[in-house]
């Protein structure tokens, strides 16, 4: 007997329901805008907008005007309900005033406790610089901590004990303390160049001070006399504004001090030399050109915030740089200055969740430096022969002797 195969009516009905035209899924007229949008590739749209700045500006303005616009719902409510809504707005305004007081009191509390930390920081500076020696009590307490750490990590502690110097009594303080602490921080490690290290060996202290005239803080980098610049102290000041929505203190702007470089010691530039041959006379000449160089001391540069309506690529890069600058400052304020010894020893990398031997990418600093590679001296192009052009950096030709021995 042949097998009678029935039709799955339920399945066929579902398929038919999915594909059959209905008033709900079949428009009476074809929407011309939808058809055009379907026919145009995304890349074509971008190209069209890029070629028509006026249209792009108009669209941005129209879309921007929709942000925060009323949907009309609240306005459609009965008058009594609208009055209650207005009262809730009044209550929220009172809440904001309390929030502002809360954040200001937290700021004042930070200022108060910074004074309690001050004697500890002063003692730390004296020991690091060799201006004082530990007392017997301090040695005993330090030995207890060392013993506890030895129990936690026998191998690491034994390695430290083996590295003894017979002449250690002649070493004053803790050499290169702040340079080592900064280099153990991944973000600052990307910022510090080999040339910077020689200058940062003269860094005596990094201090944190809170502002009195307005909310904010100041970082002070104290240097001993050095061959690079005349400044005894380099500062960077960060000012807060209070948010009108939540009352929180938010970063507003920063002001850095100018580095007074000594002659031929400016680490923020290099001198490129080019040997040029005249095309007709065949005579040669040497041209020197100063170009910006990566340096830690760019941290002290004051960067002006672009206008809010400026949406150019340069403005976005500037905003990124300002944001990165504040991240570095906040790391100093919240991590490095309070816990300098942990950054010096590398212990901070453990509780920060960082691997001391990990290779860090350089993307963090990509926007920190200005790219002036496209700037060329027009006079050079008139006289130079491309086949004979040679170039070398100041590290080979114009750097002082103490910067060469890295």
PDB file of N, CA, C and O in Angstrom, residues 29-56:
ATOM      1  N   UNK A  29       1.060  53.608  -1.869  1.00  0.00           N
ATOM      2  CA  UNK A  29       2.013  54.253  -2.767  1.00  0.00           C
ATOM      3  C   UNK A  29       3.431  53.896  -2.331  1.00  0.00           C
ATOM      4  O   UNK A  29       3.703  53.701  -1.154  1.00  0.00           O
ATOM      5  N   UNK A  30       4.323  53.810  -3.302  1.00  0.00           N
ATOM      6  CA  UNK A  30       5.740  53.580  -2.985  1.00  0.00           C
ATOM      7  C   UNK A  30       6.356  54.885  -2.500  1.00  0.00           C
ATOM      8  O   UNK A  30       6.276  55.900  -3.199  1.00  0.00           O
ATOM      9  N   UNK A  31       6.952  54.833  -1.287  1.00  0.00           N
ATOM     10  CA  UNK A  31       7.558  56.047  -0.738  1.00  0.00           C
ATOM     11  C   UNK A  31       8.802  56.388  -1.530  1.00  0.00           C
ATOM     12  O   UNK A  31       9.757  55.620  -1.545  1.00  0.00           O
ATOM     13  N   UNK A  32       8.852  57.537  -2.183  1.00  0.00           N
ATOM     14  CA  UNK A  32      10.009  57.873  -3.013  1.00  0.00           C
ATOM     15  C   UNK A  32      11.286  58.017  -2.209  1.00  0.00           C
ATOM     16  O   UNK A  32      12.351  57.622  -2.649  1.00  0.00           O
ATOM     17  N   UNK A  33      11.234  58.570  -0.975  1.00  0.00           N
ATOM     18  CA  UNK A  33      12.436  58.740  -0.161  1.00  0.00           C
ATOM     19  C   UNK A  33      12.986  57.393   0.257  1.00  0.00           C
ATOM     20  O   UNK A  33      14.194  57.169   0.265  1.00  0.00           O
ATOM     21  N   UNK A  34      12.079  56.437   0.625  1.00  0.00           N
ATOM     22  CA  UNK A  34      12.537  55.119   1.041  1.00  0.00           C
ATOM     23  C   UNK A  34      13.176  54.385  -0.125  1.00  0.00           C
ATOM     24  O   UNK A  34      14.194  53.707   0.020  1.00  0.00           O
ATOM     25  N   UNK A  35      12.561  54.510  -1.319  1.00  0.00           N
ATOM     26  CA  UNK A  35      13.121  53.842  -2.480  1.00  0.00           C
ATOM     27  C   UNK A  35      14.488  54.418  -2.826  1.00  0.00           C
ATOM     28  O   UNK A  35      15.420  53.697  -3.172  1.00  0.00           O
ATOM     29  N   UNK A  36      14.606  55.733  -2.714  1.00  0.00           N
ATOM     30  CA  UNK A  36      15.892  56.362  -3.027  1.00  0.00           C
ATOM     31  C   UNK A  36      16.948  55.957  -2.019  1.00  0.00           C
ATOM     32  O   UNK A  36      18.092  55.696  -2.361  1.00  0.00           O
ATOM     33  N   UNK A  37      16.555  55.901  -0.721  1.00  0.00           N
ATOM     34  CA  UNK A  37      17.507  55.520   0.316  1.00  0.00           C
ATOM     35  C   UNK A  37      17.985  54.101   0.125  1.00  0.00           C
ATOM     36  O   UNK A  37      19.147  53.775   0.379  1.00  0.00           O
ATOM     37  N   UNK A  38      17.077  53.214  -0.310  1.00  0.00           N
ATOM     38  CA  UNK A  38      17.464  51.826  -0.526  1.00  0.00           C
ATOM     39  C   UNK A  38      18.401  51.690  -1.706  1.00  0.00           C
ATOM     40  O   UNK A  38      19.213  50.769  -1.767  1.00  0.00           O
ATOM     41  N   UNK A  39      18.293  52.602  -2.660  1.00  0.00           N
ATOM     42  CA  UNK A  39      19.105  52.494  -3.868  1.00  0.00           C
ATOM     43  C   UNK A  39      20.483  53.100  -3.711  1.00  0.00           C
ATOM     44  O   UNK A  39      21.378  52.827  -4.502  1.00  0.00           O
ATOM     45  N   UNK A  40      20.655  53.958  -2.726  1.00  0.00           N
ATOM     46  CA  UNK A  40      21.932  54.650  -2.564  1.00  0.00           C
ATOM     47  C   UNK A  40      22.768  53.952  -1.508  1.00  0.00           C
ATOM     48  O   UNK A  40      22.286  53.655  -0.420  1.00  0.00           O
ATOM     49  N   UNK A  41      23.993  53.667  -1.816  1.00  0.00           N
ATOM     50  CA  UNK A  41      24.896  53.044  -0.848  1.00  0.00           C
ATOM     51  C   UNK A  41      25.297  54.053   0.220  1.00  0.00           C
ATOM     52  O   UNK A  41      25.286  55.267  -0.002  1.00  0.00           O
ATOM     53  N   UNK A  42      25.683  53.516   1.381  1.00  0.00           N
ATOM     54  CA  UNK A  42      26.081  54.398   2.487  1.00  0.00           C
ATOM     55  C   UNK A  42      27.272  55.256   2.093  1.00  0.00           C
ATOM     56  O   UNK A  42      27.361  56.430   2.454  1.00  0.00           O
ATOM     57  N   UNK A  43      28.175  54.674   1.352  1.00  0.00           N
ATOM     58  CA  UNK A  43      29.343  55.439   0.930  1.00  0.00           C
ATOM     59  C   UNK A  43      28.977  56.584   0.020  1.00  0.00           C
ATOM     60  O   UNK A  43      29.574  57.666   0.077  1.00  0.00           O
ATOM     61  N   UNK A  44      27.949  56.384  -0.839  1.00  0.00           N
ATOM     62  CA  UNK A  44      27.507  57.447  -1.724  1.00  0.00           C
ATOM     63  C   UNK A  44      26.895  58.599  -0.936  1.00  0.00           C
ATOM     64  O   UNK A  44      27.052  59.769  -1.284  1.00  0.00           O
ATOM     65  N   UNK A  45      26.162  58.247   0.132  1.00  0.00           N
ATOM     66  CA  UNK A  45      25.561  59.289   0.974  1.00  0.00           C
ATOM     67  C   UNK A  45      26.648  60.127   1.632  1.00  0.00           C
ATOM     68  O   UNK A  45      26.587  61.363   1.647  1.00  0.00           O
ATOM     69  N   UNK A  46      27.654  59.458   2.177  1.00  0.00           N
ATOM     70  CA  UNK A  46      28.747  60.185   2.834  1.00  0.00           C
ATOM     71  C   UNK A  46      29.461  61.082   1.835  1.00  0.00           C
ATOM     72  O   UNK A  46      29.815  62.225   2.143  1.00  0.00           O
ATOM     73  N   UNK A  47      29.678  60.552   0.610  1.00  0.00           N
ATOM     74  CA  UNK A  47      30.355  61.352  -0.407  1.00  0.00           C
ATOM     75  C   UNK A  47      29.518  62.558  -0.799  1.00  0.00           C
ATOM     76  O   UNK A  47      30.045  63.668  -0.992  1.00  0.00           O
ATOM     77  N   UNK A  48      28.201  62.358  -0.887  1.00  0.00           N
ATOM     78  CA  UNK A  48      27.312  63.463  -1.252  1.00  0.00           C
ATOM     79  C   UNK A  48      27.319  64.555  -0.195  1.00  0.00           C
ATOM     80  O   UNK A  48      27.371  65.745  -0.509  1.00  0.00           O
ATOM     81  N   UNK A  49      27.262  64.139   1.066  1.00  0.00           N
ATOM     82  CA  UNK A  49      27.275  65.120   2.149  1.00  0.00           C
ATOM     83  C   UNK A  49      28.616  65.825   2.232  1.00  0.00           C
ATOM     84  O   UNK A  49      28.683  67.029   2.497  1.00  0.00           O
ATOM     85  N   UNK A  50      29.700  65.067   2.022  1.00  0.00           N
ATOM     86  CA  UNK A  50      31.025  65.668   2.078  1.00  0.00           C
ATOM     87  C   UNK A  50      31.200  66.705   0.974  1.00  0.00           C
ATOM     88  O   UNK A  50      31.903  67.700   1.150  1.00  0.00           O
ATOM     89  N   UNK A  51      30.541  66.465  -0.177  1.00  0.00           N
ATOM     90  CA  UNK A  51      30.653  67.414  -1.278  1.00  0.00           C
ATOM     91  C   UNK A  51      29.694  68.581  -1.190  1.00  0.00           C
ATOM     92  O   UNK A  51      29.714  69.456  -2.049  1.00  0.00           O
ATOM     93  N   UNK A  52      28.837  68.589  -0.169  1.00  0.00           N
ATOM     94  CA  UNK A  52      27.859  69.664  -0.012  1.00  0.00           C
ATOM     95  C   UNK A  52      27.859  70.136   1.440  1.00  0.00           C
ATOM     96  O   UNK A  52      26.997  69.753   2.234  1.00  0.00           O
ATOM     97  N   UNK A  53      28.850  70.955   1.822  1.00  0.00           N
ATOM     98  CA  UNK A  53      28.951  71.407   3.221  1.00  0.00           C
ATOM     99  C   UNK A  53      27.699  72.113   3.716  1.00  0.00           C
ATOM    100  O   UNK A  53      27.339  71.999   4.885  1.00  0.00           O
ATOM    101  N   UNK A  54      27.028  72.848   2.836  1.00  0.00           N
ATOM    102  CA  UNK A  54      25.827  73.579   3.265  1.00  0.00           C
ATOM    103  C   UNK A  54      24.724  72.618   3.683  1.00  0.00           C
ATOM    104  O   UNK A  54      24.049  72.821   4.703  1.00  0.00           O
ATOM    105  N   UNK A  55      24.548  71.544   2.902  1.00  0.00           N
ATOM    106  CA  UNK A  55      23.541  70.541   3.248  1.00  0.00           C
ATOM    107  C   UNK A  55      23.897  69.831   4.542  1.00  0.00           C
ATOM    108  O   UNK A  55      23.032  69.602   5.407  1.00  0.00           O
ATOM    109  N   UNK A  56      25.167  69.487   4.693  1.00  0.00           N
ATOM    110  CA  UNK A  56      25.623  68.816   5.918  1.00  0.00           C
ATOM    111  C   UNK A  56      25.395  69.696   7.139  1.00  0.00           C
ATOM    112  O   UNK A  56      24.914  69.239   8.177  1.00  0.00           O
TER     113      UNK A  56
END
